[in-house]
Amino acid sequence: MNTLIKTLANDNTIPGLFSSIFNDSELYARSLTSPATNVKESDLKFSLEIAAPGLKKEDFKINLTDNRLTISVEKKEETEEKNDNYHRREFSFGEFSRSFKLPNTVDVKKIEATYEEGILHIALPKKEVAEPKLITVG
C-alpha cells in the first residue's frame, strides 16, 4: 500500500498569551494555520479533502515540485465601519501551507482540484499499471 506523507510547513498552532481578547476575525485568521485534512486511498486514486471554509477557489495556490504537492493560502481582510459616534477599522491575516510527498504511483499529469462548500478536493489518480502478460512459446 502506498501512503502520502504530510508535512506542516508553518506550524503556528500555539496561541498567544492574550488570545482570549482577540475578536472573531483574528480567531478566523489563526484557524487557517492548520486546516483539517482527510486523505483517502482507493484502487484508482488518492483523494485529499481540506476543510477551508470562507475562502474562494482563487485563494488557493497549489504547486507540484519534485513529487511534493504544496497547498497554500494567504488571506487578508479589512473591514471598516463608520458611524456618527465612532469609526472602527479591523484587519485580519491568515495563512497556511500543507505539503504532501506523493508516491511514485501518482499520475501527476492528471491531478485535479475543485473547491465546493468550504472543502478543497484534490484527486490524485494512480498511474495505470501494465498487467503482466503470459507469453507462450510456440
mmCIF file of N, CA and C in Angstrom:
data_model
loop_
_atom_site.group_PDB
_atom_site.id
_atom_site.type_symbol
_atom_site.label_atom_id
_atom_site.label_comp_id
_atom_site.label_asym_id
_atom_site.label_seq_id
_atom_site.Cartn_x
_atom_site.Cartn_y
_atom_site.Cartn_z
ATOM 1 N N MET A 1 0.838 -1.177 0.000
ATOM 2 C CA MET A 1 0.000 0.000 0.000
ATOM 3 C C MET A 1 0.882 1.239 0.000
ATOM 4 N N ASN A 2 0.527 2.218 -0.795
ATOM 5 C CA ASN A 2 1.263 3.472 -0.861
ATOM 6 C C ASN A 2 0.650 4.468 0.110
ATOM 7 N N THR A 3 1.458 5.347 0.625
ATOM 8 C CA THR A 3 0.940 6.351 1.548
ATOM 9 C C THR A 3 1.411 7.726 1.147
ATOM 10 N N LEU A 4 0.635 8.704 1.523
ATOM 11 C CA LEU A 4 1.031 10.093 1.362
ATOM 12 C C LEU A 4 1.636 10.531 2.680
ATOM 13 N N ILE A 5 2.733 11.215 2.631
ATOM 14 C CA ILE A 5 3.374 11.699 3.843
ATOM 15 C C ILE A 5 3.133 13.193 3.912
ATOM 16 N N LYS A 6 2.535 13.656 5.011
ATOM 17 C CA LYS A 6 2.231 15.074 5.119
ATOM 18 C C LYS A 6 3.259 15.776 5.995
ATOM 19 N N THR A 7 3.501 17.036 5.669
ATOM 20 C CA THR A 7 4.339 17.884 6.500
ATOM 21 C C THR A 7 3.641 19.219 6.648
ATOM 22 N N LEU A 8 3.787 19.831 7.774
ATOM 23 C CA LEU A 8 3.181 21.127 8.026
ATOM 24 C C LEU A 8 4.270 22.170 7.918
ATOM 25 N N ALA A 9 4.169 23.024 6.915
ATOM 26 C CA ALA A 9 5.232 23.986 6.659
ATOM 27 C C ALA A 9 5.269 25.104 7.696
ATOM 28 N N ASN A 10 4.115 25.651 8.034
ATOM 29 C CA ASN A 10 4.057 26.745 9.003
ATOM 30 C C ASN A 10 3.224 26.300 10.187
ATOM 31 N N ASP A 11 3.851 25.834 11.225
ATOM 32 C CA ASP A 11 3.113 25.349 12.379
ATOM 33 C C ASP A 11 3.009 26.452 13.422
ATOM 34 N N ASN A 12 1.950 27.253 13.304
ATOM 35 C CA ASN A 12 1.712 28.358 14.228
ATOM 36 C C ASN A 12 0.531 28.027 15.121
ATOM 37 N N THR A 13 0.524 26.862 15.733
ATOM 38 C CA THR A 13 -0.658 26.416 16.456
ATOM 39 C C THR A 13 -0.668 26.838 17.914
ATOM 40 N N ILE A 14 0.414 27.390 18.440
ATOM 41 C CA ILE A 14 0.431 27.791 19.838
ATOM 42 C C ILE A 14 -0.221 29.165 19.955
ATOM 43 N N PRO A 15 -1.331 29.265 20.693
ATOM 44 C CA PRO A 15 -1.985 30.564 20.807
ATOM 45 C C PRO A 15 -1.144 31.525 21.638
ATOM 46 N N GLY A 16 -1.282 32.799 21.343
ATOM 47 C CA GLY A 16 -0.542 33.819 22.080
ATOM 48 C C GLY A 16 -1.063 33.991 23.495
ATOM 49 N N LEU A 17 -0.293 34.678 24.296
ATOM 50 C CA LEU A 17 -0.625 34.918 25.692
ATOM 51 C C LEU A 17 -1.966 35.622 25.838
ATOM 52 N N PHE A 18 -2.287 36.502 24.912
ATOM 53 C CA PHE A 18 -3.511 37.290 25.019
ATOM 54 C C PHE A 18 -4.598 36.820 24.058
ATOM 55 N N SER A 19 -4.576 35.556 23.688
ATOM 56 C CA SER A 19 -5.511 35.067 22.673
ATOM 57 C C SER A 19 -6.968 35.213 23.088
ATOM 58 N N SER A 20 -7.260 35.228 24.368
ATOM 59 C CA SER A 20 -8.649 35.312 24.806
ATOM 60 C C SER A 20 -9.268 36.672 24.515
ATOM 61 N N ILE A 21 -8.463 37.703 24.246
ATOM 62 C CA ILE A 21 -9.037 39.026 23.993
ATOM 63 C C ILE A 21 -9.208 39.319 22.513
ATOM 64 N N PHE A 22 -8.742 38.419 21.636
ATOM 65 C CA PHE A 22 -8.861 38.662 20.207
ATOM 66 C C PHE A 22 -10.305 38.501 19.757
ATOM 67 N N ASN A 23 -10.649 39.218 18.682
ATOM 68 C CA ASN A 23 -12.020 39.129 18.167
ATOM 69 C C ASN A 23 -12.146 37.974 17.175
ATOM 70 N N ASP A 24 -13.342 37.805 16.626
ATOM 71 C CA ASP A 24 -13.616 36.671 15.733
ATOM 72 C C ASP A 24 -12.751 36.665 14.486
ATOM 73 N N SER A 25 -12.471 37.831 13.896
ATOM 74 C CA SER A 25 -11.680 37.831 12.664
ATOM 75 C C SER A 25 -10.266 37.337 12.933
ATOM 76 N N GLU A 26 -9.713 37.644 14.095
ATOM 77 C CA GLU A 26 -8.376 37.149 14.416
ATOM 78 C C GLU A 26 -8.418 35.658 14.707
ATOM 79 N N LEU A 27 -9.504 35.186 15.303
ATOM 80 C CA LEU A 27 -9.649 33.746 15.515
ATOM 81 C C LEU A 27 -9.736 33.041 14.173
ATOM 82 N N TYR A 28 -10.444 33.650 13.229
ATOM 83 C CA TYR A 28 -10.545 33.084 11.883
ATOM 84 C C TYR A 28 -9.163 33.009 11.244
ATOM 85 N N ALA A 29 -8.404 34.084 11.370
ATOM 86 C CA ALA A 29 -7.079 34.113 10.751
ATOM 87 C C ALA A 29 -6.182 33.032 11.344
ATOM 88 N N ARG A 30 -6.229 32.833 12.651
ATOM 89 C CA ARG A 30 -5.400 31.809 13.264
ATOM 90 C C ARG A 30 -5.877 30.418 12.881
ATOM 91 N N SER A 31 -7.177 30.255 12.612
ATOM 92 C CA SER A 31 -7.676 28.929 12.270
ATOM 93 C C SER A 31 -7.159 28.460 10.919
ATOM 94 N N LEU A 32 -6.665 29.371 10.091
ATOM 95 C CA LEU A 32 -6.119 28.993 8.799
ATOM 96 C C LEU A 32 -4.763 28.303 8.914
ATOM 97 N N THR A 33 -4.132 28.345 10.078
ATOM 98 C CA THR A 33 -2.777 27.835 10.177
ATOM 99 C C THR A 33 -2.678 26.325 10.008
ATOM 100 N N SER A 34 -3.719 25.580 10.307
ATOM 101 C CA SER A 34 -3.638 24.128 10.186
ATOM 102 C C SER A 34 -5.019 23.529 9.923
ATOM 103 N N PRO A 35 -5.496 23.568 8.679
ATOM 104 C CA PRO A 35 -6.827 23.038 8.398
ATOM 105 C C PRO A 35 -6.869 21.517 8.483
ATOM 106 N N ALA A 36 -8.016 21.001 8.850
ATOM 107 C CA ALA A 36 -8.209 19.550 8.907
ATOM 108 C C ALA A 36 -8.126 18.980 7.492
ATOM 109 N N THR A 37 -7.459 17.841 7.363
ATOM 110 C CA THR A 37 -7.267 17.212 6.057
ATOM 111 C C THR A 37 -7.571 15.727 6.139
ATOM 112 N N ASN A 38 -8.400 15.244 5.226
ATOM 113 C CA ASN A 38 -8.659 13.818 5.095
ATOM 114 C C ASN A 38 -7.865 13.304 3.901
ATOM 115 N N VAL A 39 -7.224 12.172 4.076
ATOM 116 C CA VAL A 39 -6.503 11.512 2.986
ATOM 117 C C VAL A 39 -7.139 10.143 2.806
ATOM 118 N N LYS A 40 -7.584 9.866 1.576
ATOM 119 C CA LYS A 40 -8.224 8.591 1.277
ATOM 120 C C LYS A 40 -7.479 7.923 0.124
ATOM 121 N N GLU A 41 -7.538 6.599 0.106
ATOM 122 C CA GLU A 41 -6.944 5.848 -0.998
ATOM 123 C C GLU A 41 -7.934 4.819 -1.498
ATOM 124 N N SER A 42 -8.059 4.743 -2.801
ATOM 125 C CA SER A 42 -8.850 3.690 -3.432
ATOM 126 C C SER A 42 -7.927 2.980 -4.424
ATOM 127 N N ASP A 43 -8.467 2.033 -5.149
ATOM 128 C CA ASP A 43 -7.659 1.312 -6.131
ATOM 129 C C ASP A 43 -7.180 2.229 -7.258
ATOM 130 N N LEU A 44 -7.984 3.271 -7.563
ATOM 131 C CA LEU A 44 -7.679 4.125 -8.706
ATOM 132 C C LEU A 44 -7.002 5.445 -8.364
ATOM 133 N N LYS A 45 -7.137 5.915 -7.096
ATOM 134 C CA LYS A 45 -6.608 7.242 -6.789
ATOM 135 C C LYS A 45 -6.440 7.467 -5.291
ATOM 136 N N PHE A 46 -5.703 8.536 -4.978
ATOM 137 C CA PHE A 46 -5.676 9.115 -3.644
ATOM 138 C C PHE A 46 -6.578 10.337 -3.700
ATOM 139 N N SER A 47 -7.196 10.685 -2.590
ATOM 140 C CA SER A 47 -8.019 11.880 -2.510
ATOM 141 C C SER A 47 -7.642 12.667 -1.271
ATOM 142 N N LEU A 48 -7.545 13.981 -1.441
ATOM 143 C CA LEU A 48 -7.334 14.880 -0.318
ATOM 144 C C LEU A 48 -8.575 15.742 -0.173
ATOM 145 N N GLU A 49 -9.023 15.922 1.056
ATOM 146 C CA GLU A 49 -10.121 16.831 1.356
ATOM 147 C C GLU A 49 -9.621 17.756 2.458
ATOM 148 N N ILE A 50 -9.543 19.039 2.145
ATOM 149 C CA ILE A 50 -9.012 20.019 3.091
ATOM 150 C C ILE A 50 -10.129 20.977 3.462
ATOM 151 N N ALA A 51 -10.453 21.021 4.764
ATOM 152 C CA ALA A 51 -11.507 21.907 5.257
ATOM 153 C C ALA A 51 -10.967 23.327 5.321
ATOM 154 N N ALA A 52 -11.509 24.202 4.477
ATOM 155 C CA ALA A 52 -11.065 25.594 4.423
ATOM 156 C C ALA A 52 -12.257 26.493 4.103
ATOM 157 N N PRO A 53 -13.228 26.590 5.038
ATOM 158 C CA PRO A 53 -14.421 27.400 4.770
ATOM 159 C C PRO A 53 -14.101 28.887 4.722
ATOM 160 N N GLY A 54 -14.940 29.608 4.003
ATOM 161 C CA GLY A 54 -14.806 31.060 3.939
ATOM 162 C C GLY A 54 -13.823 31.561 2.912
ATOM 163 N N LEU A 55 -13.281 30.662 2.105
ATOM 164 C CA LEU A 55 -12.318 31.072 1.090
ATOM 165 C C LEU A 55 -12.948 30.999 -0.295
ATOM 166 N N LYS A 56 -12.223 31.468 -1.283
ATOM 167 C CA LYS A 56 -12.624 31.344 -2.677
ATOM 168 C C LYS A 56 -11.589 30.466 -3.369
ATOM 169 N N LYS A 57 -11.965 29.865 -4.479
ATOM 170 C CA LYS A 57 -11.019 28.986 -5.163
ATOM 171 C C LYS A 57 -9.773 29.752 -5.606
ATOM 172 N N GLU A 58 -9.907 31.055 -5.839
ATOM 173 C CA GLU A 58 -8.769 31.876 -6.242
ATOM 174 C C GLU A 58 -7.766 32.078 -5.102
ATOM 175 N N ASP A 59 -8.178 31.818 -3.864
ATOM 176 C CA ASP A 59 -7.290 31.995 -2.709
ATOM 177 C C ASP A 59 -6.227 30.905 -2.613
ATOM 178 N N PHE A 60 -6.446 29.767 -3.258
ATOM 179 C CA PHE A 60 -5.544 28.625 -3.134
ATOM 180 C C PHE A 60 -4.419 28.686 -4.157
ATOM 181 N N LYS A 61 -3.233 28.327 -3.712
ATOM 182 C CA LYS A 61 -2.091 28.126 -4.607
ATOM 183 C C LYS A 61 -1.664 26.678 -4.420
ATOM 184 N N ILE A 62 -1.657 25.928 -5.511
ATOM 185 C CA ILE A 62 -1.281 24.518 -5.459
ATOM 186 C C ILE A 62 -0.091 24.323 -6.388
ATOM 187 N N ASN A 63 1.007 23.859 -5.811
ATOM 188 C CA ASN A 63 2.240 23.649 -6.583
ATOM 189 C C ASN A 63 2.689 22.204 -6.460
ATOM 190 N N LEU A 64 3.301 21.720 -7.517
ATOM 191 C CA LEU A 64 3.884 20.383 -7.516
ATOM 192 C C LEU A 64 5.342 20.514 -7.945
ATOM 193 N N THR A 65 6.247 20.156 -7.025
ATOM 194 C CA THR A 65 7.679 20.203 -7.298
ATOM 195 C C THR A 65 8.326 18.962 -6.712
ATOM 196 N N ASP A 66 9.057 18.236 -7.530
ATOM 197 C CA ASP A 66 9.780 17.040 -7.089
ATOM 198 C C ASP A 66 8.887 16.078 -6.309
ATOM 199 N N ASN A 67 7.721 15.772 -6.858
ATOM 200 C CA ASN A 67 6.749 14.857 -6.237
ATOM 201 C C ASN A 67 6.258 15.341 -4.874
ATOM 202 N N ARG A 68 6.334 16.629 -4.609
ATOM 203 C CA ARG A 68 5.798 17.214 -3.379
ATOM 204 C C ARG A 68 4.695 18.193 -3.766
ATOM 205 N N LEU A 69 3.480 17.888 -3.309
ATOM 206 C CA LEU A 69 2.323 18.727 -3.571
ATOM 207 C C LEU A 69 2.178 19.691 -2.398
ATOM 208 N N THR A 70 2.168 20.988 -2.677
ATOM 209 C CA THR A 70 2.040 22.006 -1.637
ATOM 210 C C THR A 70 0.799 22.836 -1.895
ATOM 211 N N ILE A 71 -0.051 22.918 -0.882
ATOM 212 C CA ILE A 71 -1.275 23.715 -0.937
ATOM 213 C C ILE A 71 -1.090 24.861 0.041
ATOM 214 N N SER A 72 -1.283 26.086 -0.440
ATOM 215 C CA SER A 72 -1.117 27.225 0.457
ATOM 216 C C SER A 72 -2.198 28.266 0.208
ATOM 217 N N VAL A 73 -2.456 29.060 1.247
ATOM 218 C CA VAL A 73 -3.427 30.148 1.193
ATOM 219 C C VAL A 73 -2.853 31.312 1.983
ATOM 220 N N GLU A 74 -3.024 32.487 1.442
ATOM 221 C CA GLU A 74 -2.722 33.710 2.186
ATOM 222 C C GLU A 74 -3.949 34.592 2.062
ATOM 223 N N LYS A 75 -4.580 34.887 3.191
ATOM 224 C CA LYS A 75 -5.849 35.609 3.190
ATOM 225 C C LYS A 75 -5.715 36.862 4.032
ATOM 226 N N LYS A 76 -6.050 37.992 3.431
ATOM 227 C CA LYS A 76 -6.042 39.266 4.148
ATOM 228 C C LYS A 76 -7.448 39.852 4.067
ATOM 229 N N GLU A 77 -7.919 40.380 5.175
ATOM 230 C CA GLU A 77 -9.240 41.011 5.202
ATOM 231 C C GLU A 77 -9.166 42.332 5.940
ATOM 232 N N GLU A 78 -9.943 43.272 5.461
ATOM 233 C CA GLU A 78 -10.041 44.561 6.126
ATOM 234 C C GLU A 78 -11.512 44.948 6.156
ATOM 235 N N THR A 79 -11.994 45.314 7.325
ATOM 236 C CA THR A 79 -13.365 45.790 7.448
ATOM 237 C C THR A 79 -13.344 47.184 8.060
ATOM 238 N N GLU A 80 -14.280 47.985 7.610
ATOM 239 C CA GLU A 80 -14.354 49.347 8.116
ATOM 240 C C GLU A 80 -15.817 49.694 8.339
ATOM 241 N N GLU A 81 -16.086 50.304 9.469
ATOM 242 C CA GLU A 81 -17.447 50.707 9.810
ATOM 243 C C GLU A 81 -17.393 52.129 10.352
ATOM 244 N N LYS A 82 -18.146 53.011 9.698
ATOM 245 C CA LYS A 82 -18.186 54.412 10.135
ATOM 246 C C LYS A 82 -19.589 54.739 10.618
ATOM 247 N N ASN A 83 -19.629 55.481 11.699
ATOM 248 C CA ASN A 83 -20.885 55.906 12.281
ATOM 249 C C ASN A 83 -20.683 57.337 12.766
ATOM 250 N N ASP A 84 -21.755 57.998 13.141
ATOM 251 C CA ASP A 84 -21.633 59.371 13.641
ATOM 252 C C ASP A 84 -20.754 59.445 14.879
ATOM 253 N N ASN A 85 -20.804 58.415 15.725
ATOM 254 C CA ASN A 85 -20.104 58.455 17.004
ATOM 255 C C ASN A 85 -18.762 57.721 17.013
ATOM 256 N N TYR A 86 -18.506 56.885 16.028
ATOM 257 C CA TYR A 86 -17.262 56.127 16.049
ATOM 258 C C TYR A 86 -16.836 55.717 14.648
ATOM 259 N N HIS A 87 -15.603 55.279 14.567
ATOM 260 C CA HIS A 87 -15.028 54.763 13.326
ATOM 261 C C HIS A 87 -14.239 53.519 13.711
ATOM 262 N N ARG A 88 -14.655 52.368 13.204
ATOM 263 C CA ARG A 88 -13.992 51.107 13.537
ATOM 264 C C ARG A 88 -13.363 50.540 12.271
ATOM 265 N N ARG A 89 -12.106 50.130 12.401
ATOM 266 C CA ARG A 89 -11.389 49.544 11.279
ATOM 267 C C ARG A 89 -10.621 48.340 11.805
ATOM 268 N N GLU A 90 -10.834 47.169 11.187
ATOM 269 C CA GLU A 90 -10.183 45.940 11.632
ATOM 270 C C GLU A 90 -9.474 45.272 10.466
ATOM 271 N N PHE A 91 -8.378 44.635 10.794
ATOM 272 C CA PHE A 91 -7.597 43.891 9.823
ATOM 273 C C PHE A 91 -7.441 42.468 10.334
ATOM 274 N N SER A 92 -7.440 41.515 9.436
ATOM 275 C CA SER A 92 -7.110 40.142 9.823
ATOM 276 C C SER A 92 -6.249 39.535 8.721
ATOM 277 N N PHE A 93 -5.422 38.606 9.125
ATOM 278 C CA PHE A 93 -4.498 37.984 8.200
ATOM 279 C C PHE A 93 -4.372 36.519 8.584
ATOM 280 N N GLY A 94 -4.425 35.657 7.630
ATOM 281 C CA GLY A 94 -4.258 34.236 7.912
ATOM 282 C C GLY A 94 -3.568 33.553 6.753
ATOM 283 N N GLU A 95 -2.830 32.535 7.076
ATOM 284 C CA GLU A 95 -2.168 31.776 6.028
ATOM 285 C C GLU A 95 -1.961 30.343 6.496
ATOM 286 N N PHE A 96 -1.860 29.447 5.541
ATOM 287 C CA PHE A 96 -1.445 28.089 5.855
ATOM 288 C C PHE A 96 -0.722 27.512 4.656
ATOM 289 N N SER A 97 0.040 26.494 4.923
ATOM 290 C CA SER A 97 0.728 25.768 3.878
ATOM 291 C C SER A 97 0.826 24.316 4.321
ATOM 292 N N ARG A 98 0.358 23.421 3.477
ATOM 293 C CA ARG A 98 0.454 21.979 3.749
ATOM 294 C C ARG A 98 1.163 21.337 2.581
ATOM 295 N N SER A 99 2.082 20.429 2.881
ATOM 296 C CA SER A 99 2.818 19.717 1.838
ATOM 297 C C SER A 99 2.620 18.220 2.000
ATOM 298 N N PHE A 100 2.541 17.527 0.876
ATOM 299 C CA PHE A 100 2.370 16.083 0.855
ATOM 300 C C PHE A 100 3.373 15.495 -0.126
ATOM 301 N N LYS A 101 4.175 14.568 0.346
ATOM 302 C CA LYS A 101 5.093 13.857 -0.543
ATOM 303 C C LYS A 101 4.284 12.765 -1.239
ATOM 304 N N LEU A 102 4.250 12.834 -2.549
ATOM 305 C CA LEU A 102 3.440 11.898 -3.324
ATOM 306 C C LEU A 102 4.234 10.651 -3.657
ATOM 307 N N PRO A 103 3.573 9.498 -3.611
ATOM 308 C CA PRO A 103 4.253 8.271 -4.042
ATOM 309 C C PRO A 103 4.457 8.293 -5.553
ATOM 310 N N ASN A 104 5.377 7.497 -6.028
ATOM 311 C CA ASN A 104 5.670 7.439 -7.466
ATOM 312 C C ASN A 104 4.505 6.900 -8.280
ATOM 313 N N THR A 105 3.526 6.306 -7.627
ATOM 314 C CA THR A 105 2.387 5.730 -8.355
ATOM 315 C C THR A 105 1.363 6.776 -8.774
ATOM 316 N N VAL A 106 1.495 8.027 -8.322
ATOM 317 C CA VAL A 106 0.549 9.084 -8.704
ATOM 318 C C VAL A 106 0.880 9.592 -10.101
ATOM 319 N N ASP A 107 -0.154 9.684 -10.942
ATOM 320 C CA ASP A 107 -0.007 10.231 -12.285
ATOM 321 C C ASP A 107 -0.147 11.752 -12.178
ATOM 322 N N VAL A 108 0.978 12.447 -12.054
ATOM 323 C CA VAL A 108 0.964 13.885 -11.783
ATOM 324 C C VAL A 108 0.329 14.700 -12.913
ATOM 325 N N LYS A 109 0.256 14.159 -14.109
ATOM 326 C CA LYS A 109 -0.348 14.876 -15.236
ATOM 327 C C LYS A 109 -1.867 14.916 -15.140
ATOM 328 N N LYS A 110 -2.452 14.099 -14.277
ATOM 329 C CA LYS A 110 -3.916 14.010 -14.188
ATOM 330 C C LYS A 110 -4.472 14.534 -12.861
ATOM 331 N N ILE A 111 -3.672 15.232 -12.069
ATOM 332 C CA ILE A 111 -4.148 15.772 -10.795
ATOM 333 C C ILE A 111 -5.182 16.859 -11.056
ATOM 334 N N GLU A 112 -6.283 16.810 -10.307
ATOM 335 C CA GLU A 112 -7.353 17.803 -10.443
ATOM 336 C C GLU A 112 -7.746 18.321 -9.073
ATOM 337 N N ALA A 113 -8.168 19.597 -9.018
ATOM 338 C CA ALA A 113 -8.608 20.208 -7.761
ATOM 339 C C ALA A 113 -9.907 20.969 -7.980
ATOM 340 N N THR A 114 -10.822 20.846 -7.014
ATOM 341 C CA THR A 114 -12.068 21.608 -7.013
ATOM 342 C C THR A 114 -12.306 22.125 -5.596
ATOM 343 N N TYR A 115 -13.072 23.197 -5.498
ATOM 344 C CA TYR A 115 -13.406 23.774 -4.197
ATOM 345 C C TYR A 115 -14.916 23.940 -4.128
ATOM 346 N N GLU A 116 -15.548 23.204 -3.204
ATOM 347 C CA GLU A 116 -17.011 23.228 -3.072
ATOM 348 C C GLU A 116 -17.385 23.238 -1.606
ATOM 349 N N GLU A 117 -18.279 24.150 -1.245
ATOM 350 C CA GLU A 117 -18.864 24.214 0.096
ATOM 351 C C GLU A 117 -17.813 24.164 1.205
ATOM 352 N N GLY A 118 -16.735 24.933 1.036
ATOM 353 C CA GLY A 118 -15.719 25.042 2.074
ATOM 354 C C GLY A 118 -14.710 23.914 2.124
ATOM 355 N N ILE A 119 -14.752 23.003 1.151
ATOM 356 C CA ILE A 119 -13.826 21.873 1.118
ATOM 357 C C ILE A 119 -13.041 21.903 -0.194
ATOM 358 N N LEU A 120 -11.712 21.865 -0.084
ATOM 359 C CA LEU A 120 -10.862 21.731 -1.259
ATOM 360 C C LEU A 120 -10.668 20.240 -1.510
ATOM 361 N N HIS A 121 -11.069 19.786 -2.691
ATOM 362 C CA HIS A 121 -10.945 18.379 -3.081
ATOM 363 C C HIS A 121 -9.820 18.265 -4.105
ATOM 364 N N ILE A 122 -8.871 17.384 -3.835
ATOM 365 C CA ILE A 122 -7.786 17.154 -4.785
ATOM 366 C C ILE A 122 -7.761 15.659 -5.110
ATOM 367 N N ALA A 123 -7.906 15.359 -6.394
ATOM 368 C CA ALA A 123 -7.870 13.971 -6.871
ATOM 369 C C ALA A 123 -6.482 13.698 -7.426
ATOM 370 N N LEU A 124 -5.874 12.630 -6.934
ATOM 371 C CA LEU A 124 -4.531 12.226 -7.342
ATOM 372 C C LEU A 124 -4.609 10.830 -7.963
ATOM 373 N N PRO A 125 -4.938 10.758 -9.259
ATOM 374 C CA PRO A 125 -5.091 9.449 -9.906
ATOM 375 C C PRO A 125 -3.780 8.664 -9.905
ATOM 376 N N LYS A 126 -3.929 7.360 -9.790
ATOM 377 C CA LYS A 126 -2.759 6.483 -9.843
ATOM 378 C C LYS A 126 -2.442 6.164 -11.299
ATOM 379 N N LYS A 127 -1.165 5.908 -11.550
ATOM 380 C CA LYS A 127 -0.739 5.506 -12.884
ATOM 381 C C LYS A 127 -1.321 4.143 -13.195
ATOM 382 N N GLU A 128 -1.631 3.955 -14.466
ATOM 383 C CA GLU A 128 -2.111 2.642 -14.881
ATOM 384 C C GLU A 128 -0.943 1.665 -14.854
ATOM 385 N N VAL A 129 -1.171 0.555 -14.213
ATOM 386 C CA VAL A 129 -0.129 -0.476 -14.108
ATOM 387 C C VAL A 129 -0.367 -1.496 -15.212
ATOM 388 N N ALA A 130 0.673 -1.768 -15.930
ATOM 389 C CA ALA A 130 0.550 -2.756 -17.013
ATOM 390 C C ALA A 130 0.341 -4.143 -16.414
ATOM 391 N N GLU A 131 -0.668 -4.810 -16.924
ATOM 392 C CA GLU A 131 -0.959 -6.177 -16.466
ATOM 393 C C GLU A 131 0.118 -7.110 -17.026
ATOM 394 N N PRO A 132 0.595 -8.032 -16.203
ATOM 395 C CA PRO A 132 1.581 -8.990 -16.736
ATOM 396 C C PRO A 132 0.932 -9.852 -17.825
ATOM 397 N N LYS A 133 1.696 -10.095 -18.848
ATOM 398 C CA LYS A 133 1.173 -10.860 -19.971
ATOM 399 C C LYS A 133 1.974 -12.151 -20.089
ATOM 400 N N LEU A 134 1.262 -13.242 -20.118
ATOM 401 C CA LEU A 134 1.904 -14.558 -20.257
ATOM 402 C C LEU A 134 2.122 -14.822 -21.739
ATOM 403 N N ILE A 135 3.358 -15.062 -22.082
ATOM 404 C CA ILE A 135 3.706 -15.338 -23.476
ATOM 405 C C ILE A 135 4.038 -16.823 -23.579
ATOM 406 N N THR A 136 3.320 -17.481 -24.440
ATOM 407 C CA THR A 136 3.575 -18.914 -24.624
ATOM 408 C C THR A 136 4.583 -19.120 -25.757
ATOM 409 N N VAL A 137 5.382 -20.101 -25.573
ATOM 410 C CA VAL A 137 6.386 -20.438 -26.587
ATOM 411 C C VAL A 137 5.728 -21.392 -27.576
ATOM 412 N N GLY A 138 5.773 -21.057 -28.835
ATOM 413 C CA GLY A 138 5.076 -21.865 -29.846
ATOM 414 C C GLY A 138 5.983 -22.702 -30.671
#
